[in-house]
XYZ file of C-alpha atoms in Angstrom:
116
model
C -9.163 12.357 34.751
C -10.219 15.763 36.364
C -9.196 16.696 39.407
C -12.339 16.784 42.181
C -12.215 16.044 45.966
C -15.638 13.969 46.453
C -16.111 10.651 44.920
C -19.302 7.809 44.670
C -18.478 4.510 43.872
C -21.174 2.005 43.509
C -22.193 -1.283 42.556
C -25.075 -3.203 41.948
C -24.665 -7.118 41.822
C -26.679 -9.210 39.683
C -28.466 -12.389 41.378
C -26.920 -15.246 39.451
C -30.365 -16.224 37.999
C -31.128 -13.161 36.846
C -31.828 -13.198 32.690
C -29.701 -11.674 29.992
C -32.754 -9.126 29.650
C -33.057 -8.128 33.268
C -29.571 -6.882 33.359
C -30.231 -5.435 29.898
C -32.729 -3.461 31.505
C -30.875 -2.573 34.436
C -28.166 -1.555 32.452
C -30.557 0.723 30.119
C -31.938 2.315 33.029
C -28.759 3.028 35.362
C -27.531 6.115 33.412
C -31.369 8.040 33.444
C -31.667 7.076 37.188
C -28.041 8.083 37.954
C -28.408 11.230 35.389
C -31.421 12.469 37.753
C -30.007 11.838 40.994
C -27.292 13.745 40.709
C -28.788 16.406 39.106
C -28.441 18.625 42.263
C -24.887 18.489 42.529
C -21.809 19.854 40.545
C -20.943 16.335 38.577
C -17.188 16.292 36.742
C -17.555 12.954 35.579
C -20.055 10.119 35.301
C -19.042 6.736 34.487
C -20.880 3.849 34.107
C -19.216 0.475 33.725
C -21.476 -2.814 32.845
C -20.526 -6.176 33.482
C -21.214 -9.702 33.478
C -21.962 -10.004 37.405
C -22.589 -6.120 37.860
C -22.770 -2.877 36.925
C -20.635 -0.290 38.094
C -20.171 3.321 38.444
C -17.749 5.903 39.592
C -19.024 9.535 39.955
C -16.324 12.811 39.936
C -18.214 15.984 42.057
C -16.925 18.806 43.675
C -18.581 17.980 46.599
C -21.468 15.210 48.022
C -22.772 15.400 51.480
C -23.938 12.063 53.122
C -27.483 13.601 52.304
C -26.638 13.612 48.840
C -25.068 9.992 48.989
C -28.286 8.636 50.142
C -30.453 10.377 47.737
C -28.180 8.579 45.502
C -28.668 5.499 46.778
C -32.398 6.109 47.319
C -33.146 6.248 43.664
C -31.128 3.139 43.146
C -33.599 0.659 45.058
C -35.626 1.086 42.208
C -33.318 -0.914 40.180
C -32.637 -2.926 42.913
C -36.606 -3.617 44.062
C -36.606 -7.363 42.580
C -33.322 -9.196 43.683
C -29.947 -6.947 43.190
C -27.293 -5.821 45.856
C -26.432 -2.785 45.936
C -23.393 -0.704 47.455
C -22.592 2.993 47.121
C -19.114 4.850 48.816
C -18.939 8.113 49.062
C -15.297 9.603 49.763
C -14.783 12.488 50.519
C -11.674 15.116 51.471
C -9.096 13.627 53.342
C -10.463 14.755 56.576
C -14.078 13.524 56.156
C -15.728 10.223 56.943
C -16.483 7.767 54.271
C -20.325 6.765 54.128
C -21.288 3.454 52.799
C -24.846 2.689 51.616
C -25.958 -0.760 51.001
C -29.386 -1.209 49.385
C -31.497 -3.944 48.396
C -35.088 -4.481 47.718
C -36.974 -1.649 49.894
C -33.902 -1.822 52.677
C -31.358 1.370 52.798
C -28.032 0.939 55.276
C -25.519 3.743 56.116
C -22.490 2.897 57.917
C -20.333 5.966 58.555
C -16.323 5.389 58.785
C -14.415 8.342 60.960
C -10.626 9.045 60.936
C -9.067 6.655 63.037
């Protein structure tokens, strides 16, 4: 894996009555949306990780202000709009806080986790 000091980790979690082709279509769309919201910063790696109960992704950048974790999150609620929960981390250098985005439907959360 290459070496890069900002990471996003998200997840969006299927509602367990959600069809076979609604998280086909989730799953189909998730790389374009991703692809296009982080087209603004200087992606490593992009990995995208389907699954029975969710899909999952883990981006690599060189860096990824809070800004850029909620743009991030922003496009998501698109795929999210009908049911899905959605979570996005963004770590950064050892020194930074964490930001954590939950999303779901038309609702957007940051919580913000300082250096103890």
């Amino acid at each position: 894996m290459q070496d890069a000091p900002c990471r996003l980790l998200g997840e969006i979690r299927y509602p367990e009555e959600y069809s076979f082709e609604r998280v086909g279509e989730i799953e189909s769309e998730a790389g374009e949306v991703l692809a296009g919201a982080l087209a603004g910063l200087d992606v490593v790696r992009l990995e995208v990780m389907p699954g029975p109960e969710s899909l999952r992704f883990e981006v690599a950048c060189e860096e990824c202000p809070a800004e850029d974790g909620a743009s991030v999150a922003e496009a998501l609620l698109d795929l999210a709009g009908d049911g899905p929960f959605g979570r996005l981390v963004v770590v950064r250098g050892v020194e930074e806080p964490i930001s954590v985005f939950y999303f779901s439907g038309e609702k957007l959360d940051e919580v913000t986790l300082e250096q103890p």
